[in-house]
Coordinates of C-alpha atoms in Angstrom, one line a residue:
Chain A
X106 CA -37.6 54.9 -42.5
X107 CA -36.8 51.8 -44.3
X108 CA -34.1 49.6 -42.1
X109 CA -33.0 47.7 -45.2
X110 CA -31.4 50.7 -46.9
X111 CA -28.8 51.0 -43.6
X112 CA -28.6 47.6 -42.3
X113 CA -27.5 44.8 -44.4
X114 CA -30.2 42.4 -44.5
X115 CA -30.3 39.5 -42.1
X116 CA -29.1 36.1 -43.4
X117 CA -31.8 34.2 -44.1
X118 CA -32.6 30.8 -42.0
X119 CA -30.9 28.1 -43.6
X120 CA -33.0 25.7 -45.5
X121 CA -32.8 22.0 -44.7
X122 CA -35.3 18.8 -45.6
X123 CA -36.4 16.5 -43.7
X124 CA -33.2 15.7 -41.9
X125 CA -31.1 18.4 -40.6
X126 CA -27.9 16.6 -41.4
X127 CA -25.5 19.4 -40.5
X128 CA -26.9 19.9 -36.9
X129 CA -27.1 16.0 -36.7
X130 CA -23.5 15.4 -37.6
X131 CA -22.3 18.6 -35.7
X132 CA -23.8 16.9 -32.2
X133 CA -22.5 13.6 -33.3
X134 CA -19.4 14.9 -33.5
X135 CA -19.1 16.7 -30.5
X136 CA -20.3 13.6 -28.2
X137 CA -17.2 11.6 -30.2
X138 CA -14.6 14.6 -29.7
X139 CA -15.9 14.9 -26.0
X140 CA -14.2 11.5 -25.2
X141 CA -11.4 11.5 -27.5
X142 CA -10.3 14.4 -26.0
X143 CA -9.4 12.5 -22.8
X144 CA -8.9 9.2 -25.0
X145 CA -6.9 8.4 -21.9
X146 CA -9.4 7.9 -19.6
X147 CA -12.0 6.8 -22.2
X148 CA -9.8 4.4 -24.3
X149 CA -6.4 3.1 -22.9
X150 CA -7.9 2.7 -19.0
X151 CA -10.7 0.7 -20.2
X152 CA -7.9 -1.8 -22.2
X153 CA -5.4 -1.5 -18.6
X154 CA -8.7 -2.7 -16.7
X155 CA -9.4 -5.5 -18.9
X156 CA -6.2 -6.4 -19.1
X157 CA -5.3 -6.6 -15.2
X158 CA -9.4 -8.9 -14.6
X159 CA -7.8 -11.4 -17.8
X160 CA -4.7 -11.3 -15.7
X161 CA -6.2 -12.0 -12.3
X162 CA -8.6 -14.5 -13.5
X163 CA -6.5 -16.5 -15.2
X164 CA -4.0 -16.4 -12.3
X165 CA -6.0 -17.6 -9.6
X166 CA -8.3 -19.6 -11.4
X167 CA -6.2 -21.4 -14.4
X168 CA -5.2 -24.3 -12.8
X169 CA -8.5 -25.1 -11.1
X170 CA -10.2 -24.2 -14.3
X171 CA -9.0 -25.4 -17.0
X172 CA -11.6 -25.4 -20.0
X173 CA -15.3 -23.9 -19.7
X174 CA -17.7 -25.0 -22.7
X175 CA -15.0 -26.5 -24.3
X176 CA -12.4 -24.0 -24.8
X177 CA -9.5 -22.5 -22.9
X178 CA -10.8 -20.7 -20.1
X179 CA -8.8 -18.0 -21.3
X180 CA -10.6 -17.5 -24.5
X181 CA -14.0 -18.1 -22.9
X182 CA -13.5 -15.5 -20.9
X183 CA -11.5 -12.8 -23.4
X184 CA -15.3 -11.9 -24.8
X185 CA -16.9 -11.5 -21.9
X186 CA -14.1 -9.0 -20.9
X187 CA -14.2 -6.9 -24.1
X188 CA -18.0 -7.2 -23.9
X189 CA -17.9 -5.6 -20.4
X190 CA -15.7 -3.2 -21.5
X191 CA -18.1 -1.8 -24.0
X192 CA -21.1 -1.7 -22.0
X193 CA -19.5 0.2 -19.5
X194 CA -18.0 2.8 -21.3
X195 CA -21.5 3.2 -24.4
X196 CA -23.1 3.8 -21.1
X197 CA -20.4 6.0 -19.5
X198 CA -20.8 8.3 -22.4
X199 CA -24.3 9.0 -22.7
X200 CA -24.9 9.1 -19.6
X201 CA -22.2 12.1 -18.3
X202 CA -23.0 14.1 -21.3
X203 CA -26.1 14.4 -20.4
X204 CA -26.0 14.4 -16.5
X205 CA -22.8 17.2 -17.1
X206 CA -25.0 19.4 -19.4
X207 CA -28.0 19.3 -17.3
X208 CA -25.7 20.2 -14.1
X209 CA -23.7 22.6 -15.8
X210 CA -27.0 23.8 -17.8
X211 CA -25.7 23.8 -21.2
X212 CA -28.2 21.6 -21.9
X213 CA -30.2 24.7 -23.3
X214 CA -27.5 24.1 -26.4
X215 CA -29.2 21.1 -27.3
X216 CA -32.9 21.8 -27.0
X217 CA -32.8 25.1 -28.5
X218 CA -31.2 24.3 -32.0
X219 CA -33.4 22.7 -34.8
X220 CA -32.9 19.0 -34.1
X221 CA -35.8 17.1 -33.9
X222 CA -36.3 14.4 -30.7
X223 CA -35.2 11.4 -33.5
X224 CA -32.5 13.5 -34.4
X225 CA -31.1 14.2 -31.0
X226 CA -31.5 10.5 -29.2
X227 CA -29.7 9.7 -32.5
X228 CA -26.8 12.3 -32.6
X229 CA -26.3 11.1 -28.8
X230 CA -26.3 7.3 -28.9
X231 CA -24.2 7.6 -31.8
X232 CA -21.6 8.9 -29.9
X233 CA -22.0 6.1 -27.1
X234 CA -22.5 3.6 -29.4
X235 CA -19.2 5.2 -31.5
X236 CA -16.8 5.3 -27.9
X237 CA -18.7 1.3 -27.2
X238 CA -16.8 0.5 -30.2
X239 CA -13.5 1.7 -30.2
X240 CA -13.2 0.4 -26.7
X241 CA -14.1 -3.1 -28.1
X242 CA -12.1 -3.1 -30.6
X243 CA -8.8 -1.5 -28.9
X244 CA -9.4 -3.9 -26.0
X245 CA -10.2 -6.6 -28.4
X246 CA -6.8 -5.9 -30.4
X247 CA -4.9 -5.6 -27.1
X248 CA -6.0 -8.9 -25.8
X249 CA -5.2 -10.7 -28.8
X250 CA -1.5 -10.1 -28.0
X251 CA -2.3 -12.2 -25.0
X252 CA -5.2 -14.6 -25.7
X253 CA -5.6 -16.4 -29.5
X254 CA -8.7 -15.1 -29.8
X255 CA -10.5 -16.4 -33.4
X256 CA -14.0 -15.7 -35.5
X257 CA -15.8 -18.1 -36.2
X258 CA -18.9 -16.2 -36.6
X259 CA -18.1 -12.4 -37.9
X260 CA -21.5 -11.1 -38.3
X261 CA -22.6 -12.3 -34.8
X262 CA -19.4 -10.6 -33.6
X263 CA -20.7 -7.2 -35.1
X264 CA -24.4 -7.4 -34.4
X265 CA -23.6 -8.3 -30.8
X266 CA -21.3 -5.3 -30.8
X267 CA -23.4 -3.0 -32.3
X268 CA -26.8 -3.9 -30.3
X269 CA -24.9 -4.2 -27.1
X270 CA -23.3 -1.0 -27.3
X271 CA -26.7 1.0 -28.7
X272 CA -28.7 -0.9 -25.6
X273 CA -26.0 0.6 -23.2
X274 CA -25.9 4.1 -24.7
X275 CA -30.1 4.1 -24.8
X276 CA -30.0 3.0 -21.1
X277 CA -27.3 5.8 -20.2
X278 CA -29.1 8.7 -22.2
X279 CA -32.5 7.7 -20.0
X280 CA -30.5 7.0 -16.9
X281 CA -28.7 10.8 -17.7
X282 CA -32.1 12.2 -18.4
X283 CA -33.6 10.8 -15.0
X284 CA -31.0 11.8 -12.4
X285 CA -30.8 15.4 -11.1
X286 CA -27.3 14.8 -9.8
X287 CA -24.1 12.9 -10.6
X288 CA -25.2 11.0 -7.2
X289 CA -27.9 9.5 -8.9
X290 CA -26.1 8.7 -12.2
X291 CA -23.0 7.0 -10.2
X292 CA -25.6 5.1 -8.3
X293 CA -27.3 3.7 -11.3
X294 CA -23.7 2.7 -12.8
X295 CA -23.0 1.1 -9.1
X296 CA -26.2 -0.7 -8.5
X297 CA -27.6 -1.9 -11.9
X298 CA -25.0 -1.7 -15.0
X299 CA -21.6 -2.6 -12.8
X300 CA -23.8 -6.2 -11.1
X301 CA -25.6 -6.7 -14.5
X302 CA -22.2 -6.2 -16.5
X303 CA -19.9 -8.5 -13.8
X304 CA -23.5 -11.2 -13.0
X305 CA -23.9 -12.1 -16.6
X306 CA -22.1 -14.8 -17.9
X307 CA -18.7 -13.0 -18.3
X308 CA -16.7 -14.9 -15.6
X309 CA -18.6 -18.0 -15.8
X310 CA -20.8 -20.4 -17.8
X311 CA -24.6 -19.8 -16.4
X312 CA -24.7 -23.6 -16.3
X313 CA -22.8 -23.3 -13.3
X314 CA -25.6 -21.5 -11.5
X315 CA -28.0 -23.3 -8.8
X316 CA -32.0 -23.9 -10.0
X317 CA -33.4 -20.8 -9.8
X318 CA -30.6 -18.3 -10.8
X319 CA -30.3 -20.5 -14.1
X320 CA -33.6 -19.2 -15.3
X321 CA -33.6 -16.1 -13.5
X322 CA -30.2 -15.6 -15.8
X323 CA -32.1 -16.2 -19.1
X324 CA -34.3 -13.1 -18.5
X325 CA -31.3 -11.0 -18.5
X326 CA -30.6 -9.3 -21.5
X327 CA -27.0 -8.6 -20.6
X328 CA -26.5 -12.5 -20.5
X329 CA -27.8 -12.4 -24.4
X330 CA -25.3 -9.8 -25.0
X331 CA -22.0 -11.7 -23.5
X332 CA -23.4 -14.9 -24.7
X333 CA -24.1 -14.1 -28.2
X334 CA -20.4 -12.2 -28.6
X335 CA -19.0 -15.1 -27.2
X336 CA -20.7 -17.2 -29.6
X337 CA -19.6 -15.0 -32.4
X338 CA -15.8 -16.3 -31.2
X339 CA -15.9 -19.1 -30.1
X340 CA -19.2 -21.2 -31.9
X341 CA -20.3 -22.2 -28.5
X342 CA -22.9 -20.3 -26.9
X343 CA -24.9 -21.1 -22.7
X344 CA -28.3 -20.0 -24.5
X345 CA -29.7 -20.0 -27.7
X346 CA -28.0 -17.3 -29.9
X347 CA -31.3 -16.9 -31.6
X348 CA -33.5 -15.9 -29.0
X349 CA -30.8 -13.3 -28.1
X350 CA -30.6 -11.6 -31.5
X351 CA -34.5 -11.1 -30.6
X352 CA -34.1 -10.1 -27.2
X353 CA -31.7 -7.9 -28.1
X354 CA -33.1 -6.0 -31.0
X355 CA -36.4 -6.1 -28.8
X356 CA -35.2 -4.2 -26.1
X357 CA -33.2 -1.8 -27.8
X358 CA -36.6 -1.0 -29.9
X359 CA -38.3 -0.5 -26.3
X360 CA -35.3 1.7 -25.1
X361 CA -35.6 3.9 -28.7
X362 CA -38.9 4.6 -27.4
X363 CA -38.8 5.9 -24.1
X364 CA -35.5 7.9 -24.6
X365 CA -37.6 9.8 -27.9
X366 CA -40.6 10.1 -25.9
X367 CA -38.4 11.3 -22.6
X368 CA -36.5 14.2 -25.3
X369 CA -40.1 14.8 -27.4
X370 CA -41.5 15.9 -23.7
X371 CA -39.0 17.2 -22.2
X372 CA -39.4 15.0 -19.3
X373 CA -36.5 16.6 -16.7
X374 CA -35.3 18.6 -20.0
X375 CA -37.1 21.5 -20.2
X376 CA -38.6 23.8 -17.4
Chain B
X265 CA -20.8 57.4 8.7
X266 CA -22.0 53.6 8.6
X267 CA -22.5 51.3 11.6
X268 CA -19.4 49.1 10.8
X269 CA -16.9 52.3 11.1
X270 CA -19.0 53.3 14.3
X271 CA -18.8 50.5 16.2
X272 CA -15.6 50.7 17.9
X273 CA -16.0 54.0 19.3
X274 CA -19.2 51.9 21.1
X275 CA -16.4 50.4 23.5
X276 CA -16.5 47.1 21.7
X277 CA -13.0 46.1 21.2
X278 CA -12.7 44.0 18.4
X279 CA -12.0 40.5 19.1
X280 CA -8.3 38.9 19.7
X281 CA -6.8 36.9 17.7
X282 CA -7.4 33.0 18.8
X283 CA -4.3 32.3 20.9
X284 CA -2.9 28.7 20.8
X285 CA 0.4 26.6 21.3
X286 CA 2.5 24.7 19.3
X287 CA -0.3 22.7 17.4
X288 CA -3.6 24.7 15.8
X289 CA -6.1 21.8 17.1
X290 CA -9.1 23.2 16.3
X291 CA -7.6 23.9 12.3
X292 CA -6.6 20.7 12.4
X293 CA -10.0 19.0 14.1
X294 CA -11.8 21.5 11.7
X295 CA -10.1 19.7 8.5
X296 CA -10.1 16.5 10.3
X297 CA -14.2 16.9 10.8
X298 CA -14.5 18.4 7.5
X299 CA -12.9 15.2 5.4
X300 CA -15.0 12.7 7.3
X301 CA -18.6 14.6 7.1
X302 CA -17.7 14.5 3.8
X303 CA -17.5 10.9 3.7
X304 CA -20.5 10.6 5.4
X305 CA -22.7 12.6 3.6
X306 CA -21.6 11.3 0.1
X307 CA -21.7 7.1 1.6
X308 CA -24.1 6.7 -1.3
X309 CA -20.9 6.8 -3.2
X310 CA -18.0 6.1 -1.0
X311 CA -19.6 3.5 1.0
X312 CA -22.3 1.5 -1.0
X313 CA -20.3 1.8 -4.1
X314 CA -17.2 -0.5 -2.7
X315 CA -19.4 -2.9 -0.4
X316 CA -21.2 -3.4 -4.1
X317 CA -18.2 -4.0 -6.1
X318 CA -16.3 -6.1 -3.0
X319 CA -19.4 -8.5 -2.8
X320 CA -19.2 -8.7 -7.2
X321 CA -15.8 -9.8 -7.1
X322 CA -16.3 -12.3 -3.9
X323 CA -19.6 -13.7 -6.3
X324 CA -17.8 -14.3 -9.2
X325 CA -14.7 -15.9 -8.1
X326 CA -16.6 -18.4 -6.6
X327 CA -19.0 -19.0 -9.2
X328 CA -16.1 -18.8 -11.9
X329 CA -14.0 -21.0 -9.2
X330 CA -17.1 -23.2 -8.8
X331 CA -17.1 -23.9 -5.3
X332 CA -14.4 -25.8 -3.5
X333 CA -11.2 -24.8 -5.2
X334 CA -8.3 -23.4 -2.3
X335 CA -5.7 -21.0 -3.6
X336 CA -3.2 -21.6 -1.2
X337 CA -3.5 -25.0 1.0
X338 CA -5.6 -25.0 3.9
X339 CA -7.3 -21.9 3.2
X340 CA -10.5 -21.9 1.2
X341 CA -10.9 -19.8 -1.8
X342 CA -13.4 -17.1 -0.4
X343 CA -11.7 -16.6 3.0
X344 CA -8.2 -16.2 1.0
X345 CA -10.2 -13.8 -1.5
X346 CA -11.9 -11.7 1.4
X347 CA -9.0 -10.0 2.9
X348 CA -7.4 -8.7 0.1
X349 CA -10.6 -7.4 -1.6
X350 CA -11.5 -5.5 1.9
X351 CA -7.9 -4.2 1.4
X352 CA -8.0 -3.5 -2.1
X353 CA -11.4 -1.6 -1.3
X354 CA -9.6 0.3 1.8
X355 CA -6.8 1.4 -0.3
X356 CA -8.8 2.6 -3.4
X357 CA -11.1 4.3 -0.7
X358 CA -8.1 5.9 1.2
X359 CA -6.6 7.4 -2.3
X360 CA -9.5 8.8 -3.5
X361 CA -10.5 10.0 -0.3
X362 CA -7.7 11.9 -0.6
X363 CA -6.9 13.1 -3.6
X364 CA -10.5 14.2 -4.3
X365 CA -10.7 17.0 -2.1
X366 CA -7.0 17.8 -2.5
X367 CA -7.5 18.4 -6.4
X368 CA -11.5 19.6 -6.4
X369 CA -10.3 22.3 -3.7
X370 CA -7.2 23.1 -6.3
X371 CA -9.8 23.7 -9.2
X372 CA -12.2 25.4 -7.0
X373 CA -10.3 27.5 -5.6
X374 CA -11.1 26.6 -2.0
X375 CA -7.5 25.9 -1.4
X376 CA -7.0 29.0 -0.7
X377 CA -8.8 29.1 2.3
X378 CA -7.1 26.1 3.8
X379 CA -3.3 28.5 2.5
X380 CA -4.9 31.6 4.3
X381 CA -5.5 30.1 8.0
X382 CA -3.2 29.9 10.2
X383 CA -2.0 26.3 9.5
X384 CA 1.4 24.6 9.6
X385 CA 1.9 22.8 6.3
X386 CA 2.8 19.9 8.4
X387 CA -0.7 20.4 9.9
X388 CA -2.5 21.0 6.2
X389 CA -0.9 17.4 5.2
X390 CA -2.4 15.6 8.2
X391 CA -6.1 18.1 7.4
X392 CA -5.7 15.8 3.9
X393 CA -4.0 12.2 4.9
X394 CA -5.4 11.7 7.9
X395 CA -9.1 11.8 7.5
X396 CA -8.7 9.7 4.5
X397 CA -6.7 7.0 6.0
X398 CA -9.6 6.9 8.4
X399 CA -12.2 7.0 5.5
X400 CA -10.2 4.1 3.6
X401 CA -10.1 2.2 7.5
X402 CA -13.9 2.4 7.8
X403 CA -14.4 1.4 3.9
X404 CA -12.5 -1.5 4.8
X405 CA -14.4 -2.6 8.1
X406 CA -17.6 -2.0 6.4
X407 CA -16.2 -4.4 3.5
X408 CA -15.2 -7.2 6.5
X409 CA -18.6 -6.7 8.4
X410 CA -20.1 -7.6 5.1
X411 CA -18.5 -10.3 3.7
X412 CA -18.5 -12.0 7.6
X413 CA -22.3 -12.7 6.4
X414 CA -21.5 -14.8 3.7
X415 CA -17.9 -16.0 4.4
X416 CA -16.6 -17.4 7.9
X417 CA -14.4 -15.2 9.0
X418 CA -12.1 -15.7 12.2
X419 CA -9.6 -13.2 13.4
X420 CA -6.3 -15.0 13.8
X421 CA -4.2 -11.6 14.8
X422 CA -6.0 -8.9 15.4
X423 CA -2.9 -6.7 15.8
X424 CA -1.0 -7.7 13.1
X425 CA -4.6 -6.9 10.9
X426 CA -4.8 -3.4 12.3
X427 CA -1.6 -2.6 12.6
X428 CA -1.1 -3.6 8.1
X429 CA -4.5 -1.9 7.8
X430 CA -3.5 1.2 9.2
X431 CA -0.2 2.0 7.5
X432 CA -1.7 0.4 4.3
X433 CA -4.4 3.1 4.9
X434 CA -1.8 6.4 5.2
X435 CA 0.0 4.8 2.7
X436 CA -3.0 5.2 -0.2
X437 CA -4.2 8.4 1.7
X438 CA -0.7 10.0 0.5
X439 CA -0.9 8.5 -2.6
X440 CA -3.8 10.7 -3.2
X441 CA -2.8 13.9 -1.5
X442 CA 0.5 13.6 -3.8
X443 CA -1.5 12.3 -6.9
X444 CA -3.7 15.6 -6.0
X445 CA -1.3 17.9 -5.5
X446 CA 0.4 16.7 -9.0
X447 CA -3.0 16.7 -11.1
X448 CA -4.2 20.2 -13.0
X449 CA -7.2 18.2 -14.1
X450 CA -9.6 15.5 -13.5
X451 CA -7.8 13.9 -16.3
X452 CA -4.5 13.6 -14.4
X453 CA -6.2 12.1 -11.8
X454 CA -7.9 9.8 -13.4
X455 CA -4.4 8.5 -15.2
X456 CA -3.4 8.2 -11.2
X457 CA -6.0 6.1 -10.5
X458 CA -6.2 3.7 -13.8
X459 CA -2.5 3.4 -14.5
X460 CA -1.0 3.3 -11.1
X461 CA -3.7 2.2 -8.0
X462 CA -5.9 -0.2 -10.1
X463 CA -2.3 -2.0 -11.8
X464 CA -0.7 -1.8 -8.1
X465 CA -3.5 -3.1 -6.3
X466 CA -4.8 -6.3 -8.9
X467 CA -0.9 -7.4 -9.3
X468 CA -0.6 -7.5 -5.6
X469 CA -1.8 -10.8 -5.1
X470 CA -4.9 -10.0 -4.0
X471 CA -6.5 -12.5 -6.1
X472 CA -3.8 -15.6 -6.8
X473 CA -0.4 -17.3 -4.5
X474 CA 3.1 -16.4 -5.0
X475 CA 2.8 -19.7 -6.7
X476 CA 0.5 -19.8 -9.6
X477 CA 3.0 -16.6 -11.2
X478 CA 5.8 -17.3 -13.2
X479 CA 9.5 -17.2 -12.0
X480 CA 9.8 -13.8 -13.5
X481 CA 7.0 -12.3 -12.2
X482 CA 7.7 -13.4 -8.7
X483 CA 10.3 -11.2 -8.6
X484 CA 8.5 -8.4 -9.2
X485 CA 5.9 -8.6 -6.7
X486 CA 8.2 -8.5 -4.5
X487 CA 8.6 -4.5 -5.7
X488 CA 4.6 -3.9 -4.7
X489 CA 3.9 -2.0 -1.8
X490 CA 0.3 -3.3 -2.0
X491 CA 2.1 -7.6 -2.4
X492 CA 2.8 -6.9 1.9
X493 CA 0.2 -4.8 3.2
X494 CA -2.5 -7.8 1.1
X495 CA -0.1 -10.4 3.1
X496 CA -0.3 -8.7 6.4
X497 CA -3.8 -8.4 6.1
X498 CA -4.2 -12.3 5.6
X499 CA -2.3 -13.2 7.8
X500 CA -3.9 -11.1 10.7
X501 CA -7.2 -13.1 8.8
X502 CA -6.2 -16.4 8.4
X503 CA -2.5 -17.2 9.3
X504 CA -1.6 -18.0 6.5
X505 CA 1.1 -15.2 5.1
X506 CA 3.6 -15.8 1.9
X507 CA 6.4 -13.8 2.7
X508 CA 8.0 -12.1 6.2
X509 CA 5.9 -9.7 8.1
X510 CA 8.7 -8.2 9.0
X511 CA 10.2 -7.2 5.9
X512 CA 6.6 -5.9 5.2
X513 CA 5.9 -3.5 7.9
X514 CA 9.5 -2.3 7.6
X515 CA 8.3 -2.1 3.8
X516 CA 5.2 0.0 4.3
X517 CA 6.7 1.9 7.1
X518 CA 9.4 3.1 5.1
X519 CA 7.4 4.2 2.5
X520 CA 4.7 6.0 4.6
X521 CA 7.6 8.1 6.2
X522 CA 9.3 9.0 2.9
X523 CA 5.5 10.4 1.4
X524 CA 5.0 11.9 4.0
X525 CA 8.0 13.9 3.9
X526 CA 7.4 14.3 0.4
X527 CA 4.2 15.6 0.7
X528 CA 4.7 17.8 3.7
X529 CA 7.6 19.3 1.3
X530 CA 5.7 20.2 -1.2
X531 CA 2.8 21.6 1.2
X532 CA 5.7 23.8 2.4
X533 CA 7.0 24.6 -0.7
X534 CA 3.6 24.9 -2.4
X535 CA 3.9 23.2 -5.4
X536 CA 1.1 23.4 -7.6
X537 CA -0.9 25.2 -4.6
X538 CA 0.6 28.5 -4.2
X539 CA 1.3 31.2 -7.2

């Protein structure tokens, strides 16, 4: 008996090259729907935040500081702010869509399909990197009602932006790929990205701290990150803006590889 | 026939019902017991998490202050800073001590074992508040114990300190059981927390004097909750208070009286709880 002649036959697989665009762009877009759907909590409370540490700071601290590195301390400290901002939230993303699937074990979703390791860590930072930038520039925007924030250097601006935010989102799609629980992912965000993000430069020139810390500070790539944005605003940067766009594009090159070598085996993936 | 339907006819009467007065104790101890295990067992989170962010704050005032700058005269910049950061820390701890279990138990469905026992709704309220409060109390001592390390800390009233720390505590506490109670998901919460405790407690002068705001803002403060119970807790620090602690315990004692009727209203009524 021939099945063909009752069944219609099956569809055949769908053909792609190289690059499996449509699963790509369909995972792309579900990590940027999953936090514009609560664009509350993932947009306007990162701008409230912000906006109440630029408040505080420059209540408490106006008079006794009046200009760091030559500006207002206000705008010194505007792109730190929006710099913080965007770590936090890049890393936010990755990290609980990862840590949520693998808890909730939909995470089966992702491997099974036809995506390829590159194709995955991409289709996930993107969306990190995506929510890291529509934070920046919302908070940005709202700030600039506040502080007269200027550009004097527009591509820095964007490659800080960009790197920062792809950094971030690498770090949180490891971190989400490590922990087992959310205990372990909120611990992470407590102890390393929330110091890192607060220690770095964003409250205060680095020339302010003692000996050691000074040159402990230049090892720290989040310093290169606030420092460099900063730069991109306003022309004045604590290190040298060069040796960040290499420590930055170094690291995130590092990071690229251990989060596709983490999804290639599986590492706390599969079974 | 199966054992369970034979058993009585063994002469094994089954069990009477728990008899007890006016209060369920042991309901209440059992909710009581059950918010601060909870606490406990999750300190990875509820208590290294603020000791973390407190001692972050404390670090880069100073740096960003660099050293010797006083916010109000007499009292240097950390030891004015301390107080209302252990506050701000106890408050945030309270609420979400709070309205964490109130909500998760809503979406779980657990609620309905706390609805089915044999509790007052007055007595389901104070299962909520009260372990909170004591959550957000401890949060805040473990803050203080900490920052003593680094900052010299005296006790100038230790009354007035306890006493602002403990109606500051219920009042977050039922902030959370009402933000709870009001949220039908994580995102409502969330709004809770980012647009009304966050704004409430920064504003609150926690971090500058009545005297570095503008004219109009000065009026304002004066409409924060949070503005008296951080001035009670600095003065019970240091002395050094900017506006009457009178008016600010009658403040906070007002307010913790008219939540809690709120709250124990809508226990009784069930809103959001009950179908």
């Amino acid at each position: 008996m021939q099945p063909s002649s009752f069944f219609p036959s099956p569809p055949t697989p769908r053909v792609m090259g190289a690059v499996n665009w449509r699963g790509l762009g369909t995972l792309y877009m579900k990590e940027v729907r999953r936090f514009l759907n609560v664009f509350t909590q993932t947009l306007m409370a990162p701008v409230v935040t912000t906006l109440l540490f630029l408040a505080i700071f420059t209540l408490a601290l106006g008079r006794a500081v009046q200009q760091v590195g030559g500006v207002d301390f206000a705008l010194f400290l505007a792109p730190g702010l929006v710099m913080m901002a965007m770590v936090q939230n890049a890393f936010a993303n990755t990290s609980s869509s990862i840590v949520i699937a693998k808890v909730q074990g939909n995470i089966v979703d992702l491997l099974m399909p036809p995506l390829s390791p590159t194709e995955i860590t991409l289709g996930i930072v993107g969306g990190g990197v995506t929510r890291g930038l529509l934070v920046g520039l919302t908070v940005a925007l709202a700030m600039w009602l506040f502080v007269p924030l200027r550009v004097a250097h527009p591509l820095f601006v964007l490659y800080h932006a960009v790197a920062a935010s792809l950094l971030l989102a690498l770090l949180g799609l490891i971190g989400g790929i490590w922990a087992e629980k959310f205990e372990h992912i909120s611990a992470v965000t407590n102890f390393v990205i929330t110091p890192f993000s607060f220690l770095s430069g964003t409250f205060y020139s680095i020339e302010r701290l003692p000996g050691m810390w000074h040159g402990v500070a230049l090892w720290n790539p989040f310093f290169y990150m606030i420092d460099g944005f900063r730069y991109g605003f306003i022309g004045h940067a604590d290190g040298s803006p060069a040796v960040g766009l290499a420590v930055l594009f170094g690291v995130n090159l590092a990071l690229w590889l251990i989060a596709h070598r983490m999804i290639a085996t599986g590492y706390r993936l599969k079974p | 026939m199966t054992a369970k339907q034979a058993a009585p006819e063994n002469g094994s009467a089954p069990p009477l019902p728990r008899q007890f007065g006016a209060v369920n104790w042991r309901g209440l101890g059992a909710l009581l017991w059950r918010g601060l295990w909870r606490y406990v067992k999750m300190a990875g989170h509820t208590v290294a998490g603020p000791c973390i962010s407190s001692l972050l704050f404390l670090a880069v005032f100073v740096l960003a202050a660099g050293g010797g700058a006083e916010l109000a005269p007499g009292v240097p910049l950390a030891q004015f800073l301390v107080p209302g950061i252990a506050l701000f820390q106890l408050g945030h701890s309270a609420f979400e001590n709070a309205g964490f279990p109130v909500l998760d138990d809503k979406l779980e469905g657990m609620i309905g074992d706390i609805l089915a026992a044999p509790l007052t709704p007055l007595e389901t309220l104070a299962g909520y508040a009260v372990p909170a409060a004591l959550n957000g109390l401890l949060t805040g001592i473990v803050v203080l114990a900490l920052a003593w390390i680094f900052v010299d800390l005296r006790v100038h009233d230790a009354w007035v300190l306890g006493g602002f720390a403990a109606v500051s505590a219920l009042l977050f506490a039922l902030l959370g059981t009402l933000a709870g109670l009001w949220a039908d998901r994580w995102e409502h919460y969330a709004m809770a927390e980012n647009f009304l405790i966050l704004p409430l407690g920064f504003l609150s002068g926690t971090f500058f004097t009545l005297a570095s705001l503008p004219e109009t803002a000065r009026g304002l403060i004066a409409f924060n909750p949070v503005f008296y119970a951080v001035d009670g807790v600095r003065y019970g620090l240091t002395g050094h208070a900017e506006s009457s602690l009178l008016l600010g315990a009658a403040v906070l004692l007002a307010l913790d009286l008219a939540l809690w009727l709120l709250a124990w209203r809508l226990f009784a009524t069930g809103y959001k709880i009950k179908p």
